[in-house]
mmCIF file of C-alpha atoms in Angstrom:
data_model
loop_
_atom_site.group_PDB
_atom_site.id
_atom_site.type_symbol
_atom_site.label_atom_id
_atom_site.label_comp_id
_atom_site.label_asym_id
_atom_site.label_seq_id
_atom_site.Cartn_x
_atom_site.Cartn_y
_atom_site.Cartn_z
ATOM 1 C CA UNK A 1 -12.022 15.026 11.246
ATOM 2 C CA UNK A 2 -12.311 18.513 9.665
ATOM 3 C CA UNK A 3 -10.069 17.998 6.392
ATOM 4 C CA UNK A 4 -6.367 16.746 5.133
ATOM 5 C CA UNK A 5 -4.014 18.669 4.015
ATOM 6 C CA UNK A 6 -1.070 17.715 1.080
ATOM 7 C CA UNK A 7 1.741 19.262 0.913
ATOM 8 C CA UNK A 8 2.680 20.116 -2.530
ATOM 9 C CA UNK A 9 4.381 22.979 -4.401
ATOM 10 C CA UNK A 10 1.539 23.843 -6.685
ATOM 11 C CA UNK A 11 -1.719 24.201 -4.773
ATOM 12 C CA UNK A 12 -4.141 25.627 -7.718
ATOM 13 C CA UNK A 13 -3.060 22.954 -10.275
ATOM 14 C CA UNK A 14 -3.087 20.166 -7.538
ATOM 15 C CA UNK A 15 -6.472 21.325 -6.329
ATOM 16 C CA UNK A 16 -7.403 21.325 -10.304
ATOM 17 C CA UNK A 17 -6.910 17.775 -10.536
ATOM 18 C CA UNK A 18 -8.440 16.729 -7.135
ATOM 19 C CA UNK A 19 -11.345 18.935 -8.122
ATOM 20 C CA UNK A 20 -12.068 17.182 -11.383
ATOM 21 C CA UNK A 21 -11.303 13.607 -10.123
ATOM 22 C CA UNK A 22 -13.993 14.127 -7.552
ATOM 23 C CA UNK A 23 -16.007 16.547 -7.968
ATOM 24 C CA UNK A 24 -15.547 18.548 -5.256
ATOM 25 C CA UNK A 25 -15.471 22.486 -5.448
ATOM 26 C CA UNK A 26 -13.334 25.373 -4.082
ATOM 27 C CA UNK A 27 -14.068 26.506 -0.674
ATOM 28 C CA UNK A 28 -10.735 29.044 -0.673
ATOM 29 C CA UNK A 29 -8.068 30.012 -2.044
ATOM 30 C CA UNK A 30 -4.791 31.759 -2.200
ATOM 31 C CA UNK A 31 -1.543 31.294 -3.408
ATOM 32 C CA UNK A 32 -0.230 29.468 -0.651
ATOM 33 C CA UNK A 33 -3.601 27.810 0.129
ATOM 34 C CA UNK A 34 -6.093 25.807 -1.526
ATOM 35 C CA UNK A 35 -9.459 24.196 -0.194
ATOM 36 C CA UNK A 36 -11.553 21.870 -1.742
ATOM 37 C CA UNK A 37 -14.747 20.867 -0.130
ATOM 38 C CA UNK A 38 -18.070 18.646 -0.931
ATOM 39 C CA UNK A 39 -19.942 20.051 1.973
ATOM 40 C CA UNK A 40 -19.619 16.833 4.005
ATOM 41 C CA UNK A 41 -17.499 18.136 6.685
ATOM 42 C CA UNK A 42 -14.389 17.242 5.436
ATOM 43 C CA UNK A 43 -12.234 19.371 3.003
ATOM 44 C CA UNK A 44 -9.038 18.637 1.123
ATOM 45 C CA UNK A 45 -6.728 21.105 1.489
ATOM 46 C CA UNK A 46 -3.336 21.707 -0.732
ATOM 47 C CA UNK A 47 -0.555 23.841 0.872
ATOM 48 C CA UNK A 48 2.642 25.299 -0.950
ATOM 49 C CA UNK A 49 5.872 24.010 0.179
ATOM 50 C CA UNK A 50 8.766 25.845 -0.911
ATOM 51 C CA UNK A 51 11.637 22.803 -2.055
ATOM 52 C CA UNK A 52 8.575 20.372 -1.952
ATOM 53 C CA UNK A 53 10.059 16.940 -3.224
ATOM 54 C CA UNK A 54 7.702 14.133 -3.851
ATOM 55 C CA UNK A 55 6.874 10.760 -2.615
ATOM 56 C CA UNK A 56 8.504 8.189 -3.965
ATOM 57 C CA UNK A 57 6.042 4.998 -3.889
ATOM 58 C CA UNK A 58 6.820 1.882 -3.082
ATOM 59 C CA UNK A 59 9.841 2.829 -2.061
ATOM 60 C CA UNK A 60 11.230 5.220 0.696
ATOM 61 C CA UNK A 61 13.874 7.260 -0.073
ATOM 62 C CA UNK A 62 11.085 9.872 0.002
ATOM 63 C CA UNK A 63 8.047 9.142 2.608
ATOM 64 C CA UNK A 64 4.334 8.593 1.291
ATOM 65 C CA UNK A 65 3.778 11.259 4.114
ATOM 66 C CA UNK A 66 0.285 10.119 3.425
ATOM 67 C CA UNK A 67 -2.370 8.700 1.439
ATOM 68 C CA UNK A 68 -6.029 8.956 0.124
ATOM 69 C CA UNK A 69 -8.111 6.498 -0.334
ATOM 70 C CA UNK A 70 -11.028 7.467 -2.784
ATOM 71 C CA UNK A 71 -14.680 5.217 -3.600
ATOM 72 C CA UNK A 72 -15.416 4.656 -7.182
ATOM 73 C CA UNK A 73 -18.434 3.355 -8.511
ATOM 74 C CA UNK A 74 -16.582 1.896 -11.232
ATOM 75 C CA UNK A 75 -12.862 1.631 -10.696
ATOM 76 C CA UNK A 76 -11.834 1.214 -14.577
ATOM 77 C CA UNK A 77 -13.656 4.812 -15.844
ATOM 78 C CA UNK A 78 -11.946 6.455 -12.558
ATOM 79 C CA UNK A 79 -8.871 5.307 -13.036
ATOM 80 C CA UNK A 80 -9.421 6.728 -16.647
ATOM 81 C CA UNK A 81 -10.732 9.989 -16.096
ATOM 82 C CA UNK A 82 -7.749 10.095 -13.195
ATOM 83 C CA UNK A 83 -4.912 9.093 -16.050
ATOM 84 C CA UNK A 84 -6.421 11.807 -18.386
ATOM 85 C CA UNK A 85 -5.907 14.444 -15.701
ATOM 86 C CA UNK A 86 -2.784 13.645 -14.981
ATOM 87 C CA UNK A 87 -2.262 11.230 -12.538
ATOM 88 C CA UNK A 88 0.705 8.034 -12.949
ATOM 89 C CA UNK A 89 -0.118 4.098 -12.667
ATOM 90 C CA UNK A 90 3.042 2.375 -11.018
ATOM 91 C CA UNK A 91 3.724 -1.124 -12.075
ATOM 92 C CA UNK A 92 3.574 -2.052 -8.768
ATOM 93 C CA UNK A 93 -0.185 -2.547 -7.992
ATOM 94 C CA UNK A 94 -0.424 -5.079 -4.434
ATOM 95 C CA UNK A 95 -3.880 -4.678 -4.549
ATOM 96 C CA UNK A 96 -5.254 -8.032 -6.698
ATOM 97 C CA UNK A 97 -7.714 -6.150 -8.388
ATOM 98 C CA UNK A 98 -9.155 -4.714 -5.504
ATOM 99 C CA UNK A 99 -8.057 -1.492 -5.461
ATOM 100 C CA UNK A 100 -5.193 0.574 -7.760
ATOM 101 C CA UNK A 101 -2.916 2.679 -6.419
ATOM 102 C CA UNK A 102 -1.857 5.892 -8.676
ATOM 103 C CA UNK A 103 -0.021 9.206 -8.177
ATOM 104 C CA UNK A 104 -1.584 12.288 -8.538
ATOM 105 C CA UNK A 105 0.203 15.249 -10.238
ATOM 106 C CA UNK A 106 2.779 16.368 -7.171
ATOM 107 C CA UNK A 107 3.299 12.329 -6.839
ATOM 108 C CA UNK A 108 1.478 11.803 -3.583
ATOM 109 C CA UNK A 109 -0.340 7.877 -3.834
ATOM 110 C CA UNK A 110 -3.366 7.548 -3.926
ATOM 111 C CA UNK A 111 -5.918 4.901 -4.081
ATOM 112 C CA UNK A 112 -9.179 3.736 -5.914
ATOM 113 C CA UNK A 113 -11.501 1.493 -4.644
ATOM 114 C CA UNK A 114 -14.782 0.382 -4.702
ATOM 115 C CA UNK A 115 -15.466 -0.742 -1.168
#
């Protein structure tokens, strides 16, 4: 796989957040464009989407579209840092422990986990 794109209707301050959460840096931009890579191969991209409307997780009234699943070292201090730049914690968390699923600023899930 070369990369994964989100849809979103902000792609600078959604590839702000990504950046910070992981680390990753810019590869290119534009206004209707945003990469983000960590020279693995694979680069997280963030388009614009003019009338752009959220997921709505768990339910479906609005698709996930998608999801990413992220590794952390330490899920608690990652799910901090992630809170602090602006990502939501639903109540609903089916993971056990395992894993937590937040949104990131344009409400796309997302999930942490340490396996």
């Amino acid at each position: 796989m070369r990369g994964v794109t989100l849809d979103c209707a902000d792609p600078r301050t959604l590839a702000g957040f990504y950046g910070a959460l992981t680390g990753m840096r810019e590869l290119f931009s534009s206004d209707e464009f945003v990469a983000l890579t960590d020279g693995s191969g694979c680069d997280l991209g963030f388009q614009r989407v003019d009338g752009y409307r959220p997921p709505r997780w768990p339910g479906q009234e609005v698709p996930q579209q998608a999801h990413l699943d992220l590794r952390a070292d330490d899920l608690d201090a990652v799910e901090e840092l992630a809170l602090e730049l602006g990502a939501a914690k639903p109540d609903r968390q089916p993971g056990d422990g395992r894993w937590r699923v937040l949104l990131d600023p344009a409400g796309h899930p997302f999930c942490l986990t340490s396996s």
